[in-house]
mmCIF file of C-alpha atoms in Angstrom:
data_model
loop_
_atom_site.group_PDB
_atom_site.id
_atom_site.type_symbol
_atom_site.label_atom_id
_atom_site.label_comp_id
_atom_site.label_asym_id
_atom_site.label_seq_id
_atom_site.Cartn_x
_atom_site.Cartn_y
_atom_site.Cartn_z
ATOM 1 C CA MET A 1 0.000 0.000 0.000
ATOM 2 C CA VAL A 2 2.803 2.448 0.816
ATOM 3 C CA SER A 3 4.511 1.857 -2.539
ATOM 4 C CA GLU A 4 1.196 2.358 -4.355
ATOM 5 C CA ASP A 5 0.692 5.690 -2.593
ATOM 6 C CA TYR A 6 4.270 6.651 -3.435
ATOM 7 C CA ALA A 7 3.779 5.693 -7.091
ATOM 8 C CA THR A 8 0.510 7.617 -7.303
ATOM 9 C CA ARG A 9 2.068 10.738 -5.769
ATOM 10 C CA SER A 10 5.174 10.458 -7.943
ATOM 11 C CA ILE A 11 3.123 10.175 -11.116
ATOM 12 C CA ARG A 12 0.960 13.140 -10.053
ATOM 13 C CA ASP A 13 4.121 15.181 -9.420
ATOM 14 C CA MET A 14 5.504 14.218 -12.821
ATOM 15 C CA ALA A 15 2.229 15.360 -14.426
ATOM 16 C CA ARG A 16 2.404 18.709 -12.616
ATOM 17 C CA THR A 17 6.005 19.246 -13.669
ATOM 18 C CA LEU A 18 5.319 18.497 -17.320
ATOM 19 C CA THR A 19 2.198 20.672 -17.278
ATOM 20 C CA ARG A 20 4.274 23.591 -15.985
ATOM 21 C CA MET A 21 6.922 23.015 -18.644
ATOM 22 C CA VAL A 22 4.570 22.477 -21.590
ATOM 23 C CA LEU A 23 1.670 24.816 -20.792
ATOM 24 C CA ASN A 24 3.078 27.124 -18.111
ATOM 25 C CA GLU A 25 0.095 26.185 -15.934
ATOM 26 C CA GLU A 26 0.315 25.187 -12.272
ATOM 27 C CA GLU A 27 -1.965 22.136 -12.344
ATOM 28 C CA PRO A 28 -3.059 19.681 -15.019
ATOM 29 C CA CYS A 29 -6.571 20.370 -16.275
ATOM 30 C CA ARG A 30 -9.133 17.909 -14.923
ATOM 31 C CA GLU A 31 -12.342 19.572 -16.103
ATOM 32 C CA PHE A 32 -13.316 20.705 -19.561
ATOM 33 C CA PRO A 33 -16.026 23.124 -20.725
ATOM 34 C CA GLU A 34 -19.310 21.271 -21.166
ATOM 35 C CA GLY A 35 -20.030 20.521 -24.805
ATOM 36 C CA SER A 36 -16.403 20.891 -25.870
ATOM 37 C CA GLY A 37 -14.633 18.212 -27.851
ATOM 38 C CA GLU A 38 -12.260 17.700 -24.940
ATOM 39 C CA ALA A 39 -15.138 17.111 -22.499
ATOM 40 C CA ASP A 40 -16.737 14.582 -24.835
ATOM 41 C CA GLY A 41 -13.417 12.886 -25.527
ATOM 42 C CA TYR A 42 -12.528 12.736 -21.836
ATOM 43 C CA ARG A 43 -15.907 11.242 -20.913
ATOM 44 C CA HIS A 44 -15.589 8.649 -23.668
ATOM 45 C CA LEU A 45 -12.023 7.664 -22.783
ATOM 46 C CA THR A 46 -12.660 7.454 -19.051
ATOM 47 C CA ALA A 47 -15.861 5.438 -19.592
ATOM 48 C CA LEU A 48 -13.865 2.913 -21.631
ATOM 49 C CA ALA A 49 -11.142 2.797 -18.982
ATOM 50 C CA ASP A 50 -13.659 2.455 -16.145
ATOM 51 C CA ALA A 51 -15.211 -0.488 -18.014
ATOM 52 C CA GLY A 52 -11.808 -2.172 -18.103
ATOM 53 C CA GLU A 53 -10.998 -1.279 -21.706
ATOM 54 C CA ILE A 54 -7.914 0.678 -20.673
ATOM 55 C CA ASN A 55 -5.691 -0.306 -23.580
ATOM 56 C CA GLU A 56 -8.488 0.436 -26.070
ATOM 57 C CA ALA A 57 -9.015 3.849 -24.476
ATOM 58 C CA GLU A 58 -5.303 4.606 -24.681
ATOM 59 C CA ASN A 59 -5.195 3.479 -28.323
ATOM 60 C CA ARG A 60 -8.056 5.864 -29.156
ATOM 61 C CA LEU A 61 -6.279 8.667 -27.330
ATOM 62 C CA LEU A 62 -3.075 8.041 -29.261
ATOM 63 C CA GLU A 63 -4.956 7.944 -32.587
ATOM 64 C CA SER A 64 -5.848 11.595 -32.035
ATOM 65 C CA ALA A 65 -2.348 12.623 -30.942
ATOM 66 C CA ASP A 66 -1.369 16.134 -31.984
ATOM 67 C CA PRO A 67 1.906 17.259 -30.391
ATOM 68 C CA GLU A 68 1.220 20.860 -31.346
ATOM 69 C CA ASP A 69 -2.223 21.129 -29.754
ATOM 70 C CA PRO A 70 -2.282 22.187 -26.089
ATOM 71 C CA ASP A 71 -5.874 20.894 -25.824
ATOM 72 C CA TYR A 72 -4.635 17.421 -26.762
ATOM 73 C CA PHE A 73 -1.989 17.686 -24.028
ATOM 74 C CA ARG A 74 -4.650 18.649 -21.482
ATOM 75 C CA LEU A 75 -6.930 15.794 -22.541
ATOM 76 C CA ALA A 76 -4.157 13.204 -22.535
ATOM 77 C CA MET A 77 -2.808 14.351 -19.180
ATOM 78 C CA ALA A 78 -6.287 14.258 -17.627
ATOM 79 C CA PHE A 79 -6.762 10.737 -18.997
ATOM 80 C CA TYR A 80 -3.479 9.473 -17.541
ATOM 81 C CA LEU A 81 -4.223 11.113 -14.203
ATOM 82 C CA HIS A 82 -7.596 9.352 -14.198
ATOM 83 C CA LEU A 83 -5.776 6.048 -14.702
ATOM 84 C CA ASN A 84 -3.333 7.000 -11.961
ATOM 85 C CA GLU A 85 -6.198 7.230 -9.471
ATOM 86 C CA MET A 86 -7.387 3.701 -10.233
ATOM 87 C CA GLN A 87 -6.612 0.888 -7.839
ATOM 88 C CA GLU A 88 -3.526 -1.083 -8.804
ATOM 89 C CA ASP A 89 -5.510 -4.346 -8.641
ATOM 90 C CA PHE A 90 -8.015 -2.984 -11.181
ATOM 91 C CA LEU A 91 -5.189 -1.938 -13.484
ATOM 92 C CA ASP A 92 -3.514 -5.347 -13.133
ATOM 93 C CA ASP A 93 -6.796 -7.161 -13.816
ATOM 94 C CA HIS A 94 -7.066 -5.255 -17.094
ATOM 95 C CA ASP A 95 -3.451 -5.669 -18.246
ATOM 96 C CA TYR A 96 -2.269 -2.202 -17.287
ATOM 97 C CA SER A 97 0.046 -0.875 -14.577
ATOM 98 C CA LYS A 98 1.206 2.247 -12.786
ATOM 99 C CA GLU A 99 4.434 1.901 -14.784
ATOM 100 C CA GLU A 100 2.422 2.200 -17.991
ATOM 101 C CA VAL A 101 0.671 5.290 -16.631
ATOM 102 C CA ALA A 102 4.071 6.854 -15.924
ATOM 103 C CA GLU A 103 5.317 5.800 -19.360
ATOM 104 C CA GLY A 104 2.268 7.356 -21.031
ATOM 105 C CA ILE A 105 2.879 10.665 -19.282
ATOM 106 C CA ARG A 106 6.603 10.524 -20.080
ATOM 107 C CA SER A 107 5.827 9.833 -23.733
ATOM 108 C CA LEU A 108 3.297 12.688 -23.798
ATOM 109 C CA GLY A 109 5.975 15.035 -22.457
ATOM 110 C CA GLU A 110 8.411 13.855 -25.134
ATOM 111 C CA ASP A 111 5.805 14.474 -27.838
ATOM 112 C CA PHE A 112 5.751 18.084 -26.667
ATOM 113 C CA GLY A 113 9.538 18.362 -26.542
ATOM 114 C CA TYR A 114 10.294 17.590 -22.886
ATOM 115 C CA CYS A 115 12.125 14.638 -21.403
ATOM 116 C CA TYR A 116 11.293 13.213 -17.980
ATOM 117 C CA ASP A 117 13.319 10.313 -16.597
ATOM 118 C CA THR A 118 10.721 7.936 -15.150
ATOM 119 C CA SER A 119 13.425 5.666 -13.753
ATOM 120 C CA LEU A 120 13.693 8.221 -10.946
ATOM 121 C CA LEU A 121 10.164 7.318 -9.836
ATOM 122 C CA LEU A 122 11.361 3.964 -8.479
ATOM 123 C CA LEU A 123 8.131 2.289 -9.466
#
């Protein structure tokens, strides 16, 4: 339990750091204007993930990847933070892990031109 809490906090901190570097915003966006494409996309992706279709949700997210669109960054970061809040047992049961959450955030940062060494997270 302690390591899970540490991993969750470490991933959240990594998300904050990358959000500051990429968007110059203090916190990752977790809410989107109602009726916006981001709100609809976020609801769809999180519904898939909550139903256990985590890899499918991530694949759909990556299909829409646009490393020049700050709205895509916000959506992707919110999605990975949603996964980060899931119980590790749920993730394991659906062939996903905290390490993959961290890797998704790291890869998102790289897409936007920033490198984050996830080996420092000691997951």
